[in-house]
């Protein structure tokens, strides 16, 4: 089921590169005949499994996994008026079962607050039931009218991880927001993806939330991609859905809630941030194939080469390793496995077989060097994997930095965004909205990245009053 | 989020028992306000994860996991006329996106042949692309008008594992059907669930299939539950969807296909077959809690008891083990963990702590005995787990046997089915249909279970001609 192979466009032409790499590296088949719906191919699905296994591992520390129905009756979905306003243009409606019209229209969940919270009402009686922390990984649906794009803007988001928590007080919910941001940072650090943390402006927060914190990464074309959001819902939904608990004093109080989500955009960022002109570059932990061994066969000298190759394969079997002894030329094999982002490649030719050596190269550097067979232990592999990730992180941070401009005037903001950079600029609450004229306002920076030398406060470039560092960019 | 605790009805009253155990053991919350849709609770979801991990392990031997869209455009779904006839009454239709009607109606997949096969057409070019074997684990939707029941009859099947394969010839597809049946048998053997394998009658095969093989288990009330189906599609779908390949000789031939599925009915059977009056009884491998340690605390003697309990906990940490040192009475703890089917329970009281001993009991037998602390090793645990499964299998087989009646006349069939037994009777192809008057015809038995002493051929009880062993029963 290999797709036709074309040469990949250079990553500089990011949009075409992305479009091609998704197909050529066999992440998704984009030919499904409905706009915004794509097919996960085995290789792509394996990346998804590995990435989401990490997300599960992090959440399982103190959340429980559940699974709620996909279909939400109209009256339930409509109950929270602010919330539904944010979604009503993009909800898919099921109106018929078989040939009959349904009594009550059913929405395909765009997100699950309205499916979950009526059940939370039943689950929560007393302060002893709190906190409640659950999550699910499900498909959600949005009737996108904008330009759709695999993993980034979809009509069916197939891999939506949504967590929902319930607490006693606003402060506890606020603390949970901080914990969730910390968890998301750990997740993206694991993927070596740099992020900026913003408090979204009032006009762009989650419908029904008190406030929204978002993680954005900077894509190769200078547009930002929102890769995680965390919402403090305060008691807004609890009031609508009557989620109350008995306090230790015997009173009844509304609960406070948070929710936070990550979608397959995490995979889009993984592909986009680390990839290069030759294809994917994957961190070791999430690579479906972590190691490839390529025997270089010359007539009459096959035996020794294959012997050492197989010996190496046996030694490394605890990893996801492929011994590529197919009939293709070595060059075609290099091409194929580089496209698929395999972190570590070994080559063994007649000379190596003779000397008990192996040629190594790493996907990011592509320099070749030799090591003796005995040097290749699991510990060596782990060290190489760690170093590779360090290099990916460092390169990704350098790229992010090169796309950020700290601006001292509105004109500089306009120029930066026009030039596909992320503008950071000081603005006060009153003047923040004015920045919308020049790009999307990402909000107020919530915390300083350790790799960026900025202060979070300064004078508003518009009025000169006390300002906060605000991000402005073109966004996905 | 614990649900109110009531006493479980005896398992004899199977329908009520099932209804209650699903809730009390926290498998699902059945209060979601749409018929046929239920909420997986954390404990139930964990069982699902463990059971499906095994299914994945078996399939991953030679299948690849993919994920296709949920939404299928009307024209694609309608393309295979026999197929759609089987589903048209139960397809959910999405007709609106936001406030606008859609140009093309979208079906929620009832199963994925029509979503996948247009893509298979693009993937398959030559004989070298075959066989193709993929699977996905997804939610599918059926507008059920019959009585719905958690895990058994649903409007949203949340855990549908569907495999789809493509081959060169009819014979290769036939061989794949045998392989799939073998795989399903291995899966249910792992769960210690007995099954009967039938070739479904012509009038009850999968819409569009050449023939259907099904696995049925016998529920405690004597009704059968279909827990897996395997279909040889021959080239029926290949002709509709134009799935052709180039043969080694350069001709173009239609491919032959199979598909096979298992849903969360596997969990329904796990609960129903092994459970008892006290709740779930789970095989060790799929128990969310495999071992519980209950310290029996008396005033003044807590320290030594807790010390040994913690020491035991530390030793068993490689398993899913709980040290229940909550404030509840030991009786309440026994009740709770028996309800949840924990296979192995340890109790440690002052006497045990004094003597370095531990009281053991297994969920199925509930007899208590003592072992020394040192005897409890991982190997001991594995042996106990194996023995427990052997006992579960043996009890389940005895139950199944007690519900099967080999009948020598139509009257005996009528009586058996009326008495909630599974009737096995010899019938020829012509007379088989007559049996429909007395119950559902499960089809012709495909292979003799090793635990049942029957011959697969005999004289038709109606006409006296050459007959095959046919199953008749009330079904879920």
PDB file of C-alpha atoms in Angstrom, chain A residues 123-267:
ATOM      1  CA  UNK A 123     -21.855  11.493  40.773  1.00  0.00           C
ATOM      2  CA  UNK A 124     -21.116  14.330  43.119  1.00  0.00           C
ATOM      3  CA  UNK A 125     -22.891  14.480  46.448  1.00  0.00           C
ATOM      4  CA  UNK A 126     -20.380  15.545  49.039  1.00  0.00           C
ATOM      5  CA  UNK A 127     -17.032  17.263  49.425  1.00  0.00           C
ATOM      6  CA  UNK A 128     -15.600  13.745  49.846  1.00  0.00           C
ATOM      7  CA  UNK A 129     -16.363  13.069  46.161  1.00  0.00           C
ATOM      8  CA  UNK A 130     -14.040  15.932  45.197  1.00  0.00           C
ATOM      9  CA  UNK A 131     -11.755  16.475  43.436  1.00  0.00           C
ATOM     10  CA  UNK A 132     -13.003  14.440  40.484  1.00  0.00           C
ATOM     11  CA  UNK A 133     -10.518  14.145  37.614  1.00  0.00           C
ATOM     12  CA  UNK A 134     -11.400  12.218  34.497  1.00  0.00           C
ATOM     13  CA  UNK A 135     -10.330  12.241  30.865  1.00  0.00           C
ATOM     14  CA  UNK A 136     -11.192  10.548  27.624  1.00  0.00           C
ATOM     15  CA  UNK A 137      -9.557  10.204  24.218  1.00  0.00           C
ATOM     16  CA  UNK A 138     -12.286  10.377  21.612  1.00  0.00           C
ATOM     17  CA  UNK A 139     -13.350  11.610  18.221  1.00  0.00           C
ATOM     18  CA  UNK A 140     -15.091  14.992  18.108  1.00  0.00           C
ATOM     19  CA  UNK A 141     -16.696  16.774  15.192  1.00  0.00           C
ATOM     20  CA  UNK A 142     -16.697  20.345  13.885  1.00  0.00           C
ATOM     21  CA  UNK A 143     -18.370  21.537  10.738  1.00  0.00           C
ATOM     22  CA  UNK A 144     -15.351  23.528   9.572  1.00  0.00           C
ATOM     23  CA  UNK A 145     -16.077  25.960   6.782  1.00  0.00           C
ATOM     24  CA  UNK A 146     -12.470  27.200   6.625  1.00  0.00           C
ATOM     25  CA  UNK A 147      -9.671  25.533   4.678  1.00  0.00           C
ATOM     26  CA  UNK A 148      -9.109  22.092   6.221  1.00  0.00           C
ATOM     27  CA  UNK A 149      -5.708  20.459   6.681  1.00  0.00           C
ATOM     28  CA  UNK A 150      -4.672  17.002   7.984  1.00  0.00           C
ATOM     29  CA  UNK A 151      -4.078  16.913  11.768  1.00  0.00           C
ATOM     30  CA  UNK A 152      -4.539  20.684  11.999  1.00  0.00           C
ATOM     31  CA  UNK A 153      -8.027  21.710  10.937  1.00  0.00           C
ATOM     32  CA  UNK A 154     -10.458  18.837  10.706  1.00  0.00           C
ATOM     33  CA  UNK A 155     -14.102  18.005  10.535  1.00  0.00           C
ATOM     34  CA  UNK A 156     -13.483  14.858  12.552  1.00  0.00           C
ATOM     35  CA  UNK A 157     -10.802  15.275  15.189  1.00  0.00           C
ATOM     36  CA  UNK A 158     -10.061  11.614  15.829  1.00  0.00           C
ATOM     37  CA  UNK A 159      -7.701  11.972  18.782  1.00  0.00           C
ATOM     38  CA  UNK A 160      -9.149  14.532  21.155  1.00  0.00           C
ATOM     39  CA  UNK A 161      -7.875  14.075  24.693  1.00  0.00           C
ATOM     40  CA  UNK A 162     -10.213  16.025  26.936  1.00  0.00           C
ATOM     41  CA  UNK A 163      -9.814  16.137  30.704  1.00  0.00           C
ATOM     42  CA  UNK A 164     -12.523  17.426  33.040  1.00  0.00           C
ATOM     43  CA  UNK A 165     -12.087  18.123  36.740  1.00  0.00           C
ATOM     44  CA  UNK A 166     -14.391  19.211  39.558  1.00  0.00           C
ATOM     45  CA  UNK A 167     -13.284  20.994  42.729  1.00  0.00           C
ATOM     46  CA  UNK A 168     -14.598  22.639  45.848  1.00  0.00           C
ATOM     47  CA  UNK A 169     -13.454  26.187  45.267  1.00  0.00           C
ATOM     48  CA  UNK A 170     -12.341  28.642  42.641  1.00  0.00           C
ATOM     49  CA  UNK A 171      -8.838  28.524  44.097  1.00  0.00           C
ATOM     50  CA  UNK A 172      -8.657  24.752  43.775  1.00  0.00           C
ATOM     51  CA  UNK A 173      -9.783  24.994  40.174  1.00  0.00           C
ATOM     52  CA  UNK A 174      -7.141  27.660  39.611  1.00  0.00           C
ATOM     53  CA  UNK A 175      -4.491  25.378  41.104  1.00  0.00           C
ATOM     54  CA  UNK A 176      -5.687  22.583  38.785  1.00  0.00           C
ATOM     55  CA  UNK A 177      -5.240  24.918  35.815  1.00  0.00           C
ATOM     56  CA  UNK A 178      -1.623  25.407  36.892  1.00  0.00           C
ATOM     57  CA  UNK A 179      -1.179  21.634  37.278  1.00  0.00           C
ATOM     58  CA  UNK A 180      -2.660  21.014  33.838  1.00  0.00           C
ATOM     59  CA  UNK A 181      -0.365  23.591  32.219  1.00  0.00           C
ATOM     60  CA  UNK A 182       2.562  21.909  33.972  1.00  0.00           C
ATOM     61  CA  UNK A 183       1.446  18.517  32.666  1.00  0.00           C
ATOM     62  CA  UNK A 184       1.127  19.832  29.114  1.00  0.00           C
ATOM     63  CA  UNK A 185       4.558  21.412  29.360  1.00  0.00           C
ATOM     64  CA  UNK A 186       5.994  18.062  30.449  1.00  0.00           C
ATOM     65  CA  UNK A 187       4.279  16.410  27.490  1.00  0.00           C
ATOM     66  CA  UNK A 188       5.679  18.877  24.966  1.00  0.00           C
ATOM     67  CA  UNK A 189       9.111  18.840  26.598  1.00  0.00           C
ATOM     68  CA  UNK A 190       9.031  15.088  26.064  1.00  0.00           C
ATOM     69  CA  UNK A 191       8.373  15.743  22.363  1.00  0.00           C
ATOM     70  CA  UNK A 192      11.088  18.450  22.311  1.00  0.00           C
ATOM     71  CA  UNK A 193       8.561  20.994  21.075  1.00  0.00           C
ATOM     72  CA  UNK A 194       8.961  24.566  22.317  1.00  0.00           C
ATOM     73  CA  UNK A 195       5.832  26.452  23.323  1.00  0.00           C
ATOM     74  CA  UNK A 196       4.664  29.845  24.502  1.00  0.00           C
ATOM     75  CA  UNK A 197       2.063  30.008  27.269  1.00  0.00           C
ATOM     76  CA  UNK A 198      -0.567  32.735  26.922  1.00  0.00           C
ATOM     77  CA  UNK A 199      -3.692  33.760  28.775  1.00  0.00           C
ATOM     78  CA  UNK A 200      -6.118  34.148  25.893  1.00  0.00           C
ATOM     79  CA  UNK A 201      -7.849  37.530  25.599  1.00  0.00           C
ATOM     80  CA  UNK A 202     -11.410  37.813  26.914  1.00  0.00           C
ATOM     81  CA  UNK A 203     -12.891  37.742  23.416  1.00  0.00           C
ATOM     82  CA  UNK A 204     -11.087  34.549  22.501  1.00  0.00           C
ATOM     83  CA  UNK A 205     -11.535  32.361  25.561  1.00  0.00           C
ATOM     84  CA  UNK A 206     -13.372  29.027  25.564  1.00  0.00           C
ATOM     85  CA  UNK A 207     -17.129  29.599  25.394  1.00  0.00           C
ATOM     86  CA  UNK A 208     -18.384  29.390  28.968  1.00  0.00           C
ATOM     87  CA  UNK A 209     -14.948  29.635  30.622  1.00  0.00           C
ATOM     88  CA  UNK A 210     -13.784  32.136  33.211  1.00  0.00           C
ATOM     89  CA  UNK A 211     -10.412  32.236  31.476  1.00  0.00           C
ATOM     90  CA  UNK A 212      -8.331  30.158  29.075  1.00  0.00           C
ATOM     91  CA  UNK A 213      -4.616  29.402  29.112  1.00  0.00           C
ATOM     92  CA  UNK A 214      -3.190  28.132  25.826  1.00  0.00           C
ATOM     93  CA  UNK A 215       0.068  26.662  24.623  1.00  0.00           C
ATOM     94  CA  UNK A 216       1.150  27.798  21.167  1.00  0.00           C
ATOM     95  CA  UNK A 217       4.059  26.581  19.147  1.00  0.00           C
ATOM     96  CA  UNK A 218       5.590  28.424  16.209  1.00  0.00           C
ATOM     97  CA  UNK A 219       5.362  26.602  12.912  1.00  0.00           C
ATOM     98  CA  UNK A 220       8.131  26.814  10.276  1.00  0.00           C
ATOM     99  CA  UNK A 221       6.150  29.428   8.338  1.00  0.00           C
ATOM    100  CA  UNK A 222       5.935  31.711  11.362  1.00  0.00           C
ATOM    101  CA  UNK A 223       2.260  31.079  12.034  1.00  0.00           C
ATOM    102  CA  UNK A 224       1.411  29.870  15.512  1.00  0.00           C
ATOM    103  CA  UNK A 225      -0.406  26.619  16.187  1.00  0.00           C
ATOM    104  CA  UNK A 226      -2.488  26.224  19.339  1.00  0.00           C
ATOM    105  CA  UNK A 227      -1.445  22.835  20.710  1.00  0.00           C
ATOM    106  CA  UNK A 228      -3.196  22.723  24.058  1.00  0.00           C
ATOM    107  CA  UNK A 229      -5.757  24.697  26.021  1.00  0.00           C
ATOM    108  CA  UNK A 230      -6.643  24.777  29.697  1.00  0.00           C
ATOM    109  CA  UNK A 231      -9.845  26.391  30.923  1.00  0.00           C
ATOM    110  CA  UNK A 232     -10.954  27.508  34.344  1.00  0.00           C
ATOM    111  CA  UNK A 233     -14.732  27.187  34.140  1.00  0.00           C
ATOM    112  CA  UNK A 234     -15.292  28.604  37.640  1.00  0.00           C
ATOM    113  CA  UNK A 235     -18.827  27.651  38.676  1.00  0.00           C
ATOM    114  CA  UNK A 236     -20.372  28.663  35.331  1.00  0.00           C
ATOM    115  CA  UNK A 237     -21.237  25.172  34.171  1.00  0.00           C
ATOM    116  CA  UNK A 238     -21.926  23.951  37.721  1.00  0.00           C
ATOM    117  CA  UNK A 239     -24.712  26.541  37.976  1.00  0.00           C
ATOM    118  CA  UNK A 240     -26.198  25.507  34.639  1.00  0.00           C
ATOM    119  CA  UNK A 241     -25.959  21.778  35.316  1.00  0.00           C
ATOM    120  CA  UNK A 242     -26.635  22.039  39.055  1.00  0.00           C
ATOM    121  CA  UNK A 243     -23.421  20.386  40.182  1.00  0.00           C
ATOM    122  CA  UNK A 244     -23.492  20.964  43.931  1.00  0.00           C
ATOM    123  CA  UNK A 245     -21.789  19.299  46.860  1.00  0.00           C
ATOM    124  CA  UNK A 246     -22.352  19.206  50.574  1.00  0.00           C
ATOM    125  CA  UNK A 247     -19.560  21.026  52.396  1.00  0.00           C
ATOM    126  CA  UNK A 248     -18.010  19.676  55.626  1.00  0.00           C
ATOM    127  CA  UNK A 249     -20.266  22.205  57.387  1.00  0.00           C
ATOM    128  CA  UNK A 250     -23.394  20.743  55.790  1.00  0.00           C
ATOM    129  CA  UNK A 251     -24.074  23.600  53.368  1.00  0.00           C
ATOM    130  CA  UNK A 252     -24.637  23.070  49.642  1.00  0.00           C
ATOM    131  CA  UNK A 253     -22.231  24.824  47.337  1.00  0.00           C
ATOM    132  CA  UNK A 254     -21.705  24.928  43.595  1.00  0.00           C
ATOM    133  CA  UNK A 255     -18.620  23.055  42.447  1.00  0.00           C
ATOM    134  CA  UNK A 256     -15.827  24.670  40.424  1.00  0.00           C
ATOM    135  CA  UNK A 257     -14.542  23.059  37.290  1.00  0.00           C
ATOM    136  CA  UNK A 258     -11.736  22.984  34.783  1.00  0.00           C
ATOM    137  CA  UNK A 259     -11.286  21.285  31.457  1.00  0.00           C
ATOM    138  CA  UNK A 260      -8.299  20.972  29.177  1.00  0.00           C
ATOM    139  CA  UNK A 261      -7.638  19.439  25.837  1.00  0.00           C
ATOM    140  CA  UNK A 262      -5.023  18.320  23.361  1.00  0.00           C
ATOM    141  CA  UNK A 263      -5.791  17.065  19.858  1.00  0.00           C
ATOM    142  CA  UNK A 264      -3.765  15.459  17.073  1.00  0.00           C
ATOM    143  CA  UNK A 265      -2.284  18.884  16.507  1.00  0.00           C
ATOM    144  CA  UNK A 266       0.414  17.544  18.842  1.00  0.00           C
ATOM    145  CA  UNK A 267       1.359  15.198  15.992  1.00  0.00           C
TER     146      UNK A 267
END
